[in-house]
mmCIF file of C-alpha atoms (C1' of nucleotides) in Angstrom:
data_model
loop_
_atom_site.group_PDB
_atom_site.id
_atom_site.type_symbol
_atom_site.label_atom_id
_atom_site.label_comp_id
_atom_site.label_asym_id
_atom_site.label_seq_id
_atom_site.Cartn_x
_atom_site.Cartn_y
_atom_site.Cartn_z
ATOM 1 C CA MET A 1 1.438 -16.656 -27.176
ATOM 2 C CA GLN A 2 3.481 -18.563 -24.628
ATOM 3 C CA LYS A 3 1.313 -17.726 -21.659
ATOM 4 C CA ARG A 4 2.620 -19.436 -18.546
ATOM 5 C CA ALA A 5 5.954 -20.022 -20.205
ATOM 6 C CA ASP A 6 7.692 -19.196 -16.924
ATOM 7 C CA PRO A 7 8.842 -22.487 -15.395
ATOM 8 C CA ARG A 8 8.794 -20.792 -11.999
ATOM 9 C CA LEU A 9 5.049 -20.371 -12.393
ATOM 10 C CA LEU A 10 4.510 -23.904 -13.572
ATOM 11 C CA ASP A 11 6.416 -25.040 -10.514
ATOM 12 C CA ALA A 12 4.286 -22.894 -8.260
ATOM 13 C CA GLU A 13 1.096 -24.063 -9.928
ATOM 14 C CA ARG A 14 2.043 -27.702 -9.447
ATOM 15 C CA LEU A 15 3.019 -27.111 -5.813
ATOM 16 C CA ILE A 16 -0.174 -25.247 -5.032
ATOM 17 C CA GLN A 17 -2.210 -27.975 -6.675
ATOM 18 C CA GLU A 18 -0.418 -30.539 -4.497
ATOM 19 C CA ARG A 19 -1.274 -28.578 -1.372
ATOM 20 C CA LEU A 20 -4.864 -28.202 -2.511
ATOM 21 C CA GLY A 21 -5.357 -31.887 -3.119
ATOM 22 C CA ASP A 22 -8.298 -32.281 -5.466
ATOM 23 C CA ARG A 23 -9.834 -28.903 -4.804
ATOM 24 C CA ARG A 24 -10.091 -26.715 -7.874
ATOM 25 C CA LEU A 25 -7.587 -23.905 -8.446
ATOM 26 C CA ASP A 26 -8.526 -20.844 -10.478
ATOM 27 C CA PHE A 27 -5.039 -20.054 -11.662
ATOM 28 C CA ASP A 28 -5.980 -17.391 -14.213
ATOM 29 C CA SER A 29 -7.790 -15.293 -11.630
ATOM 30 C CA MET A 30 -4.989 -15.793 -9.131
ATOM 31 C CA LEU A 31 -2.385 -14.607 -11.574
ATOM 32 C CA ALA A 32 -4.445 -11.613 -12.688
ATOM 33 C CA VAL A 33 -5.088 -10.431 -9.135
ATOM 34 C CA SER A 34 -1.583 -10.981 -7.871
ATOM 35 C CA ASN A 35 -0.128 -9.179 -10.872
ATOM 36 C CA ILE A 36 -2.367 -6.193 -10.210
ATOM 37 C CA TYR A 37 -0.921 -5.975 -6.747
ATOM 38 C CA ARG A 38 2.670 -6.545 -7.759
ATOM 39 C CA ALA A 39 2.435 -4.010 -10.565
ATOM 40 C CA ALA A 40 1.015 -1.383 -8.234
ATOM 41 C CA THR A 41 3.758 -1.982 -5.689
ATOM 42 C CA ALA A 42 6.495 -1.858 -8.311
ATOM 43 C CA VAL A 43 5.116 1.268 -9.933
ATOM 44 C CA ARG A 44 4.669 3.043 -6.620
ATOM 45 C CA ARG A 45 8.100 2.094 -5.388
ATOM 46 C CA ARG A 46 9.721 3.276 -8.578
ATOM 47 C CA ALA A 47 7.890 6.600 -8.426
ATOM 48 C CA GLU A 48 8.763 7.222 -4.798
ATOM 49 C CA LYS A 49 12.410 6.375 -5.287
ATOM 50 C CA GLY A 50 12.603 8.404 -8.484
ATOM 51 C CA VAL A 51 10.622 11.546 -9.249
ATOM 52 C CA LEU A 52 8.809 11.918 -5.951
ATOM 53 C CA SER A 53 11.799 11.608 -3.608
ATOM 54 C CA GLU A 54 13.359 14.751 -5.109
ATOM 55 C CA PHE A 55 10.348 16.676 -3.875
ATOM 56 C CA GLY A 56 10.002 14.861 -0.560
ATOM 57 C CA LEU A 57 6.606 13.487 -1.511
ATOM 58 C CA SER A 58 4.978 10.111 -1.022
ATOM 59 C CA TRP A 59 2.525 8.639 -3.505
ATOM 60 C CA GLY A 60 -0.402 9.756 -1.353
ATOM 61 C CA GLY A 61 1.070 13.211 -0.880
ATOM 62 C CA PHE A 62 1.508 13.581 -4.620
ATOM 63 C CA THR A 63 -2.028 12.433 -5.307
ATOM 64 C CA THR A 64 -3.393 14.958 -2.839
ATOM 65 C CA LEU A 65 -1.388 17.786 -4.330
ATOM 66 C CA TRP A 66 -2.474 16.762 -7.789
ATOM 67 C CA VAL A 67 -6.157 16.651 -6.896
ATOM 68 C CA LEU A 68 -5.943 20.101 -5.327
ATOM 69 C CA TRP A 69 -4.182 21.408 -8.405
ATOM 70 C CA VAL A 70 -6.758 20.046 -10.807
ATOM 71 C CA TRP A 71 -9.913 20.694 -8.832
ATOM 72 C CA GLY A 72 -8.878 23.606 -6.642
ATOM 73 C CA GLU A 73 -9.554 24.255 -2.967
ATOM 74 C CA MET A 74 -11.612 21.475 -1.418
ATOM 75 C CA GLN A 75 -13.198 20.442 1.826
ATOM 76 C CA THR A 76 -11.510 17.643 3.720
ATOM 77 C CA ALA A 77 -14.215 15.057 3.129
ATOM 78 C CA ASP A 78 -14.364 15.652 -0.629
ATOM 79 C CA LEU A 79 -10.601 15.612 -0.840
ATOM 80 C CA ALA A 80 -10.414 12.287 1.001
ATOM 81 C CA ASP A 81 -13.007 10.917 -1.353
ATOM 82 C CA GLU A 82 -11.218 12.113 -4.462
ATOM 83 C CA CYS A 83 -7.871 10.784 -3.200
ATOM 84 C CA ASP A 84 -9.471 7.459 -2.270
ATOM 85 C CA LEU A 85 -8.338 7.700 1.358
ATOM 86 C CA SER A 86 -10.185 7.450 4.636
ATOM 87 C CA LYS A 87 -10.731 10.792 6.298
ATOM 88 C CA GLY A 88 -8.454 9.810 9.151
ATOM 89 C CA THR A 89 -5.617 9.034 6.773
ATOM 90 C CA LEU A 90 -6.186 12.255 4.910
ATOM 91 C CA THR A 91 -5.784 14.264 8.086
ATOM 92 C CA GLY A 92 -2.317 12.765 8.435
ATOM 93 C CA VAL A 93 -1.320 13.304 4.810
ATOM 94 C CA VAL A 94 -2.491 16.912 4.890
ATOM 95 C CA LYS A 95 -0.617 17.427 8.130
ATOM 96 C CA THR A 96 2.590 16.267 6.474
ATOM 97 C CA LEU A 97 1.980 18.416 3.393
ATOM 98 C CA GLU A 98 1.264 21.371 5.650
ATOM 99 C CA ARG A 99 4.516 20.840 7.536
ATOM 100 C CA ARG A 100 6.340 20.806 4.201
ATOM 101 C CA GLY A 101 4.613 24.052 3.259
ATOM 102 C CA PHE A 102 2.699 22.679 0.270
ATOM 103 C CA VAL A 103 -0.856 23.194 1.448
ATOM 104 C CA GLU A 104 -2.800 25.205 3.990
ATOM 105 C CA ARG A 105 -5.960 24.625 5.972
ATOM 106 C CA THR A 106 -8.735 27.165 6.350
ATOM 107 C CA ARG A 107 -11.668 26.872 8.697
ATOM 108 C CA VAL A 108 -14.948 27.642 6.961
ATOM 109 C CA GLU A 109 -16.663 30.624 8.588
ATOM 110 C CA SER A 110 -20.211 29.705 7.632
ATOM 111 C CA ASP A 111 -19.866 26.209 9.108
ATOM 112 C CA ARG A 112 -17.087 26.019 11.622
ATOM 113 C CA ARG A 113 -16.939 22.221 11.641
ATOM 114 C CA ARG A 114 -15.608 22.305 8.125
ATOM 115 C CA VAL A 115 -12.069 22.860 6.908
ATOM 116 C CA THR A 116 -10.878 23.514 3.377
ATOM 117 C CA VAL A 117 -7.455 22.639 2.045
ATOM 118 C CA SER A 118 -5.695 24.575 -0.699
ATOM 119 C CA LEU A 119 -2.309 24.778 -2.362
ATOM 120 C CA THR A 120 0.189 27.341 -1.178
ATOM 121 C CA GLU A 121 2.350 29.209 -3.656
ATOM 122 C CA ALA A 122 5.109 26.661 -3.010
ATOM 123 C CA GLY A 123 2.687 23.794 -3.485
ATOM 124 C CA LEU A 124 1.549 25.209 -6.796
ATOM 125 C CA ASP A 125 5.114 25.667 -8.028
ATOM 126 C CA THR A 126 5.941 22.143 -6.939
ATOM 127 C CA ILE A 127 3.059 20.394 -8.645
ATOM 128 C CA GLU A 128 3.489 22.472 -11.798
ATOM 129 C CA SER A 129 7.061 21.405 -12.245
ATOM 130 C CA LEU A 130 6.518 17.915 -10.875
ATOM 131 C CA PHE A 131 3.503 16.778 -12.847
ATOM 132 C CA PRO A 132 5.074 16.889 -16.306
ATOM 133 C CA ARG A 133 7.921 14.804 -14.959
ATOM 134 C CA PHE A 134 5.538 12.423 -13.267
ATOM 135 C CA ASN A 135 3.622 12.035 -16.488
ATOM 136 C CA LEU A 136 6.856 11.169 -18.282
ATOM 137 C CA TYR A 137 7.567 8.586 -15.628
ATOM 138 C CA GLU A 138 4.079 7.150 -16.160
ATOM 139 C CA GLY A 139 4.865 6.874 -19.838
ATOM 140 C CA GLU A 140 8.039 4.950 -19.011
ATOM 141 C CA MET A 141 6.219 2.536 -16.735
ATOM 142 C CA VAL A 142 3.903 1.455 -19.546
ATOM 143 C CA GLY A 143 6.479 2.119 -22.223
ATOM 144 C CA GLU A 144 6.473 -1.481 -23.424
ATOM 145 C CA LEU A 145 2.793 -1.215 -24.301
ATOM 146 C CA SER A 146 1.280 0.191 -27.461
ATOM 147 C CA THR A 147 -1.364 2.886 -27.186
ATOM 148 C CA ALA A 148 -4.067 0.327 -27.825
ATOM 149 C CA GLU A 149 -2.645 -1.928 -25.130
ATOM 150 C CA LYS A 150 -2.531 0.921 -22.614
ATOM 151 C CA GLN A 151 -6.181 1.614 -23.293
ATOM 152 C CA GLU A 152 -7.007 -2.071 -23.107
ATOM 153 C CA LEU A 153 -5.169 -2.357 -19.780
ATOM 154 C CA ALA A 154 -6.931 0.686 -18.372
ATOM 155 C CA GLU A 155 -10.290 -0.654 -19.465
ATOM 156 C CA LEU A 156 -9.772 -4.133 -18.014
ATOM 157 C CA LEU A 157 -8.660 -2.573 -14.743
ATOM 158 C CA ARG A 158 -11.620 -0.244 -14.731
ATOM 159 C CA ARG A 159 -13.915 -3.265 -14.776
ATOM 160 C CA VAL A 160 -12.011 -4.820 -11.885
ATOM 161 C CA ILE A 161 -12.255 -1.573 -9.916
ATOM 162 C CA VAL A 162 -15.996 -1.413 -10.418
ATOM 163 C CA THR A 163 -16.384 -4.991 -9.193
ATOM 164 C CA ALA A 164 -14.112 -4.558 -6.198
ATOM 165 C CA ASP A 165 -15.699 -1.280 -5.199
ATOM 166 C CA ALA A 166 -19.234 -2.657 -5.382
ATOM 167 C CA GLU A 167 -20.917 -2.638 -1.998
ATOM 168 C CA GLY A 168 -22.415 -6.105 -1.677
ATOM 169 C CA THR A 169 -20.308 -8.842 -0.088
ATOM 170 C CA GLU A 170 -21.412 -11.376 -2.641
ATOM 171 C CA GLY A 171 -23.503 -9.014 -4.804
ATOM 172 C CA ALA A 172 -25.992 -11.147 -6.720
ATOM 173 C CA GLU A 173 -26.871 -8.560 -9.345
ATOM 174 C CA GLY A 174 -24.260 -6.064 -8.312
ATOM 175 C CA GLU A 175 -26.370 -2.955 -8.689
ATOM 176 C CA GLU A 176 -27.224 -2.181 -5.069
ATOM 177 C CA GLU A 177 -26.797 1.487 -4.341
ATOM 178 C CA LYS A 178 -25.217 1.717 -0.915
ATOM 179 C CA VAL A 179 -27.981 -0.184 0.816
ATOM 180 C CA GLU A 180 -27.659 -0.267 4.551
ATOM 181 C CA ARG A 181 -27.600 -3.788 5.961
ATOM 182 C CA PRO A 182 -28.519 -4.344 9.646
ATOM 183 C CA MET B 1 -15.581 0.682 -27.737
ATOM 184 C CA GLN B 2 -16.498 3.924 -25.985
ATOM 185 C CA LYS B 3 -13.138 4.510 -24.338
ATOM 186 C CA ARG B 4 -13.153 7.732 -22.326
ATOM 187 C CA ALA B 5 -16.926 7.843 -22.381
ATOM 188 C CA ASP B 6 -16.878 8.985 -18.749
ATOM 189 C CA PRO B 7 -17.656 12.725 -18.735
ATOM 190 C CA ARG B 8 -15.854 12.942 -15.395
ATOM 191 C CA LEU B 9 -12.656 11.920 -17.142
ATOM 192 C CA LEU B 10 -13.139 14.296 -20.033
ATOM 193 C CA ASP B 11 -13.601 17.030 -17.478
ATOM 194 C CA ALA B 12 -10.445 16.048 -15.698
ATOM 195 C CA GLU B 13 -8.506 15.815 -18.926
ATOM 196 C CA ARG B 14 -9.614 19.286 -19.952
ATOM 197 C CA LEU B 15 -8.765 20.708 -16.532
ATOM 198 C CA ILE B 16 -5.354 19.114 -16.465
ATOM 199 C CA GLN B 17 -4.642 20.363 -19.941
ATOM 200 C CA GLU B 18 -5.577 23.861 -18.803
ATOM 201 C CA ARG B 19 -3.171 23.643 -15.895
ATOM 202 C CA LEU B 20 -0.451 22.318 -18.162
ATOM 203 C CA GLY B 21 -0.781 25.069 -20.697
ATOM 204 C CA ASP B 22 0.724 23.871 -23.939
ATOM 205 C CA ARG B 23 2.835 21.091 -22.427
ATOM 206 C CA ARG B 24 2.002 17.654 -23.727
ATOM 207 C CA LEU B 25 -0.137 15.291 -21.642
ATOM 208 C CA ASP B 26 0.176 11.528 -22.026
ATOM 209 C CA PHE B 27 -3.335 10.717 -20.953
ATOM 210 C CA ASP B 28 -3.305 7.041 -21.928
ATOM 211 C CA SER B 29 -0.283 6.295 -19.770
ATOM 212 C CA MET B 30 -1.684 8.335 -16.926
ATOM 213 C CA LEU B 31 -4.941 6.430 -16.980
ATOM 214 C CA ALA B 32 -3.240 3.051 -17.208
ATOM 215 C CA VAL B 33 -0.922 3.735 -14.281
ATOM 216 C CA SER B 34 -3.531 5.296 -12.058
ATOM 217 C CA ASN B 35 -5.927 2.431 -12.724
ATOM 218 C CA ILE B 36 -3.264 -0.082 -11.747
ATOM 219 C CA TYR B 37 -2.964 1.648 -8.423
ATOM 220 C CA ARG B 38 -6.660 2.091 -7.836
ATOM 221 C CA ALA B 39 -7.399 -1.504 -8.751
ATOM 222 C CA ALA B 40 -4.752 -2.772 -6.351
ATOM 223 C CA THR B 41 -6.116 -0.633 -3.545
ATOM 224 C CA ALA B 42 -9.693 -1.706 -4.193
ATOM 225 C CA VAL B 43 -8.805 -5.366 -4.435
ATOM 226 C CA ARG B 44 -6.682 -5.290 -1.302
ATOM 227 C CA ARG B 45 -9.297 -3.417 0.679
ATOM 228 C CA ARG B 46 -11.983 -5.809 -0.361
ATOM 229 C CA ALA B 47 -9.871 -8.811 0.601
ATOM 230 C CA GLU B 48 -8.933 -7.416 3.989
ATOM 231 C CA LYS B 49 -12.496 -6.455 4.829
ATOM 232 C CA GLY B 50 -13.837 -9.775 3.587
ATOM 233 C CA VAL B 51 -12.020 -13.112 3.703
ATOM 234 C CA LEU B 52 -8.894 -11.996 5.504
ATOM 235 C CA SER B 53 -10.554 -10.189 8.407
ATOM 236 C CA GLU B 54 -12.198 -13.421 9.548
ATOM 237 C CA PHE B 55 -8.736 -14.843 10.091
ATOM 238 C CA GLY B 56 -7.182 -11.688 11.497
ATOM 239 C CA LEU B 57 -4.783 -11.411 8.594
ATOM 240 C CA SER B 58 -3.526 -8.482 6.547
ATOM 241 C CA TRP B 59 -2.666 -8.805 2.867
ATOM 242 C CA GLY B 60 1.035 -9.060 3.725
ATOM 243 C CA GLY B 61 0.369 -11.602 6.445
ATOM 244 C CA PHE B 62 -1.652 -13.725 4.063
ATOM 245 C CA THR B 63 1.030 -13.540 1.377
ATOM 246 C CA THR B 64 3.661 -14.652 3.857
ATOM 247 C CA LEU B 65 1.576 -17.560 5.062
ATOM 248 C CA TRP B 66 0.863 -18.551 1.495
ATOM 249 C CA VAL B 67 4.504 -18.493 0.453
ATOM 250 C CA LEU B 68 5.468 -20.627 3.439
ATOM 251 C CA TRP B 69 2.695 -23.056 2.593
ATOM 252 C CA VAL B 70 3.719 -23.427 -1.024
ATOM 253 C CA TRP B 71 7.488 -23.405 -0.636
ATOM 254 C CA GLY B 72 7.930 -24.687 2.905
ATOM 255 C CA GLU B 73 10.249 -23.472 5.652
ATOM 256 C CA MET B 74 12.419 -20.583 4.478
ATOM 257 C CA GLN B 75 15.142 -18.271 5.676
ATOM 258 C CA THR B 76 14.106 -14.721 6.419
ATOM 259 C CA ALA B 77 15.917 -13.141 3.472
ATOM 260 C CA ASP B 78 14.442 -15.543 0.927
ATOM 261 C CA LEU B 79 11.018 -15.139 2.436
ATOM 262 C CA ALA B 80 11.243 -11.358 2.226
ATOM 263 C CA ASP B 81 12.303 -11.678 -1.374
ATOM 264 C CA GLU B 82 9.485 -14.036 -2.270
ATOM 265 C CA CYS B 83 6.914 -11.849 -0.498
ATOM 266 C CA ASP B 84 8.309 -8.741 -2.199
ATOM 267 C CA LEU B 85 8.951 -6.983 1.126
ATOM 268 C CA SER B 86 12.029 -5.369 2.609
ATOM 269 C CA LYS B 87 13.678 -7.490 5.255
ATOM 270 C CA GLY B 88 12.837 -4.936 7.910
ATOM 271 C CA THR B 89 9.169 -5.077 7.024
ATOM 272 C CA LEU B 90 9.229 -8.845 7.008
ATOM 273 C CA THR B 91 10.565 -8.898 10.547
ATOM 274 C CA GLY B 92 7.466 -7.004 11.615
ATOM 275 C CA VAL B 93 5.029 -9.135 9.639
ATOM 276 C CA VAL B 94 6.547 -12.346 10.983
ATOM 277 C CA LYS B 95 6.419 -10.924 14.477
ATOM 278 C CA THR B 96 2.684 -10.340 14.103
ATOM 279 C CA LEU B 97 2.128 -13.800 12.616
ATOM 280 C CA GLU B 98 4.151 -15.302 15.461
ATOM 281 C CA ARG B 99 2.064 -13.477 18.042
ATOM 282 C CA ARG B 100 -1.045 -14.890 16.371
ATOM 283 C CA GLY B 101 0.475 -18.369 16.527
ATOM 284 C CA PHE B 102 0.651 -18.929 12.742
ATOM 285 C CA VAL B 103 4.406 -19.254 12.288
ATOM 286 C CA GLU B 104 7.516 -19.928 14.309
ATOM 287 C CA ARG B 105 11.116 -18.835 14.073
ATOM 288 C CA THR B 106 14.072 -21.191 14.378
ATOM 289 C CA ARG B 107 17.673 -20.116 14.661
ATOM 290 C CA VAL B 108 19.918 -22.081 12.293
ATOM 291 C CA GLU B 109 22.551 -24.009 14.244
ATOM 292 C CA SER B 110 25.153 -24.184 11.499
ATOM 293 C CA ASP B 111 25.056 -20.405 10.979
ATOM 294 C CA ARG B 112 23.685 -18.609 13.972
ATOM 295 C CA ARG B 113 23.077 -15.352 12.108
ATOM 296 C CA ARG B 114 20.327 -17.044 10.179
ATOM 297 C CA VAL B 115 16.722 -17.652 11.141
ATOM 298 C CA THR B 116 14.170 -19.832 9.396
ATOM 299 C CA VAL B 117 10.436 -19.315 9.500
ATOM 300 C CA SER B 118 7.909 -22.128 9.220
ATOM 301 C CA LEU B 119 4.175 -22.674 9.593
ATOM 302 C CA THR B 120 2.819 -23.954 12.878
ATOM 303 C CA GLU B 121 0.029 -26.509 12.954
ATOM 304 C CA ALA B 122 -2.444 -23.667 13.402
ATOM 305 C CA GLY B 123 -0.873 -21.752 10.528
ATOM 306 C CA LEU B 124 -1.173 -24.763 8.265
ATOM 307 C CA ASP B 125 -4.832 -25.301 9.178
ATOM 308 C CA THR B 126 -5.519 -21.647 8.589
ATOM 309 C CA ILE B 127 -3.953 -21.364 5.152
ATOM 310 C CA GLU B 128 -5.482 -24.646 4.049
ATOM 311 C CA SER B 129 -8.977 -23.503 4.799
ATOM 312 C CA LEU B 130 -8.327 -19.904 3.824
ATOM 313 C CA PHE B 131 -6.692 -20.307 0.437
ATOM 314 C CA PRO B 132 -9.613 -21.922 -1.368
ATOM 315 C CA ARG B 133 -11.795 -19.094 -0.127
ATOM 316 C CA PHE B 134 -9.235 -16.520 -1.139
ATOM 317 C CA ASN B 135 -9.028 -18.048 -4.567
ATOM 318 C CA LEU B 136 -12.806 -17.785 -4.886
ATOM 319 C CA TYR B 137 -12.580 -14.172 -3.893
ATOM 320 C CA GLU B 138 -9.926 -13.641 -6.570
ATOM 321 C CA GLY B 139 -12.297 -15.150 -9.073
ATOM 322 C CA GLU B 140 -14.988 -12.685 -8.013
ATOM 323 C CA MET B 141 -12.660 -9.717 -8.349
ATOM 324 C CA VAL B 142 -12.013 -10.496 -12.004
ATOM 325 C CA GLY B 143 -15.407 -12.063 -12.515
ATOM 326 C CA GLU B 144 -16.415 -9.595 -15.209
ATOM 327 C CA LEU B 145 -13.512 -10.733 -17.367
ATOM 328 C CA SER B 146 -13.409 -13.715 -19.686
ATOM 329 C CA THR B 147 -10.596 -16.225 -19.317
ATOM 330 C CA ALA B 148 -8.818 -14.722 -22.287
ATOM 331 C CA GLU B 149 -9.170 -11.261 -20.787
ATOM 332 C CA LYS B 150 -7.768 -12.398 -17.453
ATOM 333 C CA GLN B 151 -4.753 -13.805 -19.222
ATOM 334 C CA GLU B 152 -4.414 -10.670 -21.308
ATOM 335 C CA LEU B 153 -4.580 -8.523 -18.173
ATOM 336 C CA ALA B 154 -1.996 -10.654 -16.383
ATOM 337 C CA GLU B 155 0.314 -10.493 -19.361
ATOM 338 C CA LEU B 156 0.044 -6.717 -19.805
ATOM 339 C CA LEU B 157 0.721 -6.260 -16.102
ATOM 340 C CA ARG B 158 3.654 -8.638 -16.251
ATOM 341 C CA ARG B 159 5.272 -6.384 -18.824
ATOM 342 C CA VAL B 160 4.690 -3.341 -16.616
ATOM 343 C CA ILE B 161 6.202 -5.166 -13.644
ATOM 344 C CA VAL B 162 9.311 -6.042 -15.610
ATOM 345 C CA THR B 163 9.742 -2.421 -16.671
ATOM 346 C CA ALA B 164 9.140 -0.999 -13.216
ATOM 347 C CA ASP B 165 11.407 -3.536 -11.527
ATOM 348 C CA ALA B 166 14.284 -2.944 -13.951
ATOM 349 C CA GLU B 167 17.312 -1.597 -12.130
ATOM 350 C CA GLY B 168 18.455 1.315 -14.274
ATOM 351 C CA THR B 169 16.841 4.699 -13.801
ATOM 352 C CA GLU B 170 16.424 5.102 -17.533
ATOM 353 C CA GLY B 171 17.673 1.613 -18.501
ATOM 354 C CA ALA B 172 18.856 1.831 -22.107
ATOM 355 C CA GLU B 173 18.605 -1.855 -23.030
ATOM 356 C CA GLY B 174 16.978 -2.966 -19.822
ATOM 357 C CA GLU B 175 18.917 -6.179 -19.425
ATOM 358 C CA GLU B 176 21.403 -5.188 -16.743
ATOM 359 C CA GLU B 177 21.713 -7.854 -14.077
ATOM 360 C CA LYS B 178 21.855 -5.959 -10.818
ATOM 361 C CA VAL B 179 24.999 -4.086 -11.743
ATOM 362 C CA GLU B 180 26.496 -2.103 -8.906
ATOM 363 C CA ARG B 181 26.814 1.593 -9.696
ATOM 364 C CA PRO B 182 29.288 3.741 -7.696
ATOM 365 C "C1'" DT C 1 45.213 -15.753 15.170
ATOM 366 C "C1'" DA C 2 43.952 -11.183 15.379
ATOM 367 C "C1'" DA C 3 42.188 -7.352 12.854
ATOM 368 C "C1'" DT C 4 38.999 -6.336 9.365
ATOM 369 C "C1'" DA C 5 35.389 -6.910 6.231
ATOM 370 C "C1'" DT C 6 31.044 -8.882 5.109
ATOM 371 C "C1'" DC C 7 26.661 -10.872 5.838
ATOM 372 C "C1'" DT C 8 22.258 -11.644 8.673
ATOM 373 C "C1'" DG C 9 18.236 -10.320 10.990
ATOM 374 C "C1'" DT C 10 16.581 -6.683 14.108
ATOM 375 C "C1'" DT C 11 15.761 -2.022 15.600
ATOM 376 C "C1'" DT C 12 14.717 2.785 14.801
ATOM 377 C "C1'" DG C 13 12.441 6.794 13.036
ATOM 378 C "C1'" DG C 14 9.559 8.286 9.789
ATOM 379 C "C1'" DT C 15 5.215 8.100 6.764
ATOM 380 C "C1'" DA C 16 0.978 5.820 5.466
ATOM 381 C "C1'" DG C 17 -3.164 3.471 6.123
ATOM 382 C "C1'" DC C 18 -7.693 1.915 8.580
ATOM 383 C "C1'" DA C 19 -11.566 1.666 11.989
ATOM 384 C "C1'" DA C 20 -13.472 3.315 15.859
ATOM 385 C "C1'" DA C 21 -13.816 6.605 19.503
ATOM 386 C "C1'" DC C 22 -14.084 11.419 20.228
ATOM 387 C "C1'" DG C 23 -15.346 16.482 20.717
ATOM 388 C "C1'" DA C 24 -17.115 20.478 18.692
ATOM 389 C "C1'" DA C 25 -20.544 22.501 15.735
ATOM 390 C "C1'" DA C 26 -24.821 22.493 13.391
ATOM 391 C "C1'" DT C 27 -29.526 20.837 12.894
ATOM 392 C "C1'" DC C 28 -33.855 18.907 14.213
ATOM 393 C "C1'" DG C 29 -38.104 18.113 17.211
ATOM 394 C "C1'" DG C 30 -40.733 19.446 20.313
ATOM 395 C "C1'" DC D 1 -35.416 27.928 22.863
ATOM 396 C "C1'" DC D 2 -33.408 23.399 24.446
ATOM 397 C "C1'" DG D 3 -32.228 18.668 24.559
ATOM 398 C "C1'" DA D 4 -31.201 14.936 21.260
ATOM 399 C "C1'" DT D 5 -29.250 13.652 17.026
ATOM 400 C "C1'" DT D 6 -26.342 14.150 13.152
ATOM 401 C "C1'" DT D 7 -22.325 15.716 10.822
ATOM 402 C "C1'" DC D 8 -17.786 17.363 10.664
ATOM 403 C "C1'" DG D 9 -12.523 16.742 11.232
ATOM 404 C "C1'" DT D 10 -9.244 14.984 14.520
ATOM 405 C "C1'" DT D 11 -7.252 11.662 17.622
ATOM 406 C "C1'" DT D 12 -6.060 7.028 19.030
ATOM 407 C "C1'" DG D 13 -4.393 2.369 18.650
ATOM 408 C "C1'" DC D 14 -2.870 -0.856 15.613
ATOM 409 C "C1'" DT D 15 -0.531 -2.762 11.449
ATOM 410 C "C1'" DA D 16 2.384 -2.137 7.537
ATOM 411 C "C1'" DC D 17 6.064 -0.331 4.992
ATOM 412 C "C1'" DC D 18 10.827 1.560 3.926
ATOM 413 C "C1'" DA D 19 15.731 3.036 4.501
ATOM 414 C "C1'" DA D 20 19.383 3.308 7.296
ATOM 415 C "C1'" DA D 21 21.761 2.353 11.433
ATOM 416 C "C1'" DC D 22 22.919 -1.448 14.228
ATOM 417 C "C1'" DA D 23 24.820 -5.753 16.603
ATOM 418 C "C1'" DG D 24 26.120 -10.283 16.445
ATOM 419 C "C1'" DA D 25 28.152 -14.085 13.712
ATOM 420 C "C1'" DT D 26 30.984 -15.599 10.120
ATOM 421 C "C1'" DA D 27 34.726 -15.008 6.487
ATOM 422 C "C1'" DT D 28 38.830 -13.170 4.975
ATOM 423 C "C1'" DT D 29 43.424 -12.017 5.133
ATOM 424 C "C1'" DA D 30 47.667 -10.517 6.889
#
DNA sequence: TAATATCTGTTTGGTAGCAAACGAAATCGG
DNA sequence: CCGATTTCGTTTGCTACCAAACAGATATTA
């Protein structure tokens, strides 16, 4: 149903094709990928300007709080993993959350290299009153989609995530399990 | 077809529901939104570590180069708009691209507040050899999807983008054209 | 034309994000 | 035990990103 009906896109497609000369252009893939990125930016921006700003939280800060709420006290490395952040970035995010009084760090006695992060009372109160509102906001963001479409969208994206997260640079079969390459 | 088959997700859903008590959880929306974000992160990371790193470009830098290539010399404000960046951010991105020798700034004589940005020879060479490779990479990212699925994904995301970009905080009809609110 | 308002890009101050270097702590090999 | 290696989290240096304050140029209007 009227895919590519936007004349702006047709314009762009024609212009790109001109620039490319006779090289092939995979327009469908281009549009899919760029829309993933634009949607993420729009959704994040809207969240940070709306719900999250009232609590002084960024997207990453919220995610971290949420993970701690759902899974409980965690070690830094696991937390970084669960939040999909590098450990260096996580140190910064936790530092900010700590300054705001939402979380606290505890050095592990049995292995003093390790540090665990947990919610403070204030952090718990915050996420408990914030999450329901955040979930409502999520509902608004995909409010134009039916339930089936939401599930379809999530599933299509899941397949993209799996591909993008795969280790290999060109991944022939795509089932290499973290093989080290010299 | 086996939606929510991931036991990890069922676990999470149960845990969240426990934390929420008897408040309602819109799991479908949550999953859709969080997958949008995770897919964007994965896709961006993969691009920056792969194709883009060879050219010393970030995602934003690439986008800017691409826009200039397709649409030609542009004024800063329009460029920021087209790249979906704030004007302040664009200043920084252009500064980096300038340092790398990809673009150049020109002050407009007829209105000396304005500045236009255009590709240098090196910038043109770069985007011309980079884009085909980037487009291949885009194809890989959505390589598990059929053409119809790519179009379906793009269309679903387009609807999310429209919703998230809408001005109003709760936007009754959602057709307000940038109305100023006091 | 002179005061004022508006528009343009830049700067500033803050957070986020990554990779790589780092230092402290634990573990392993002899 | 003791030196070497590995495993932690943090720090560092860089880029990106935003909002808000800013300064210079242009428009407006009295």
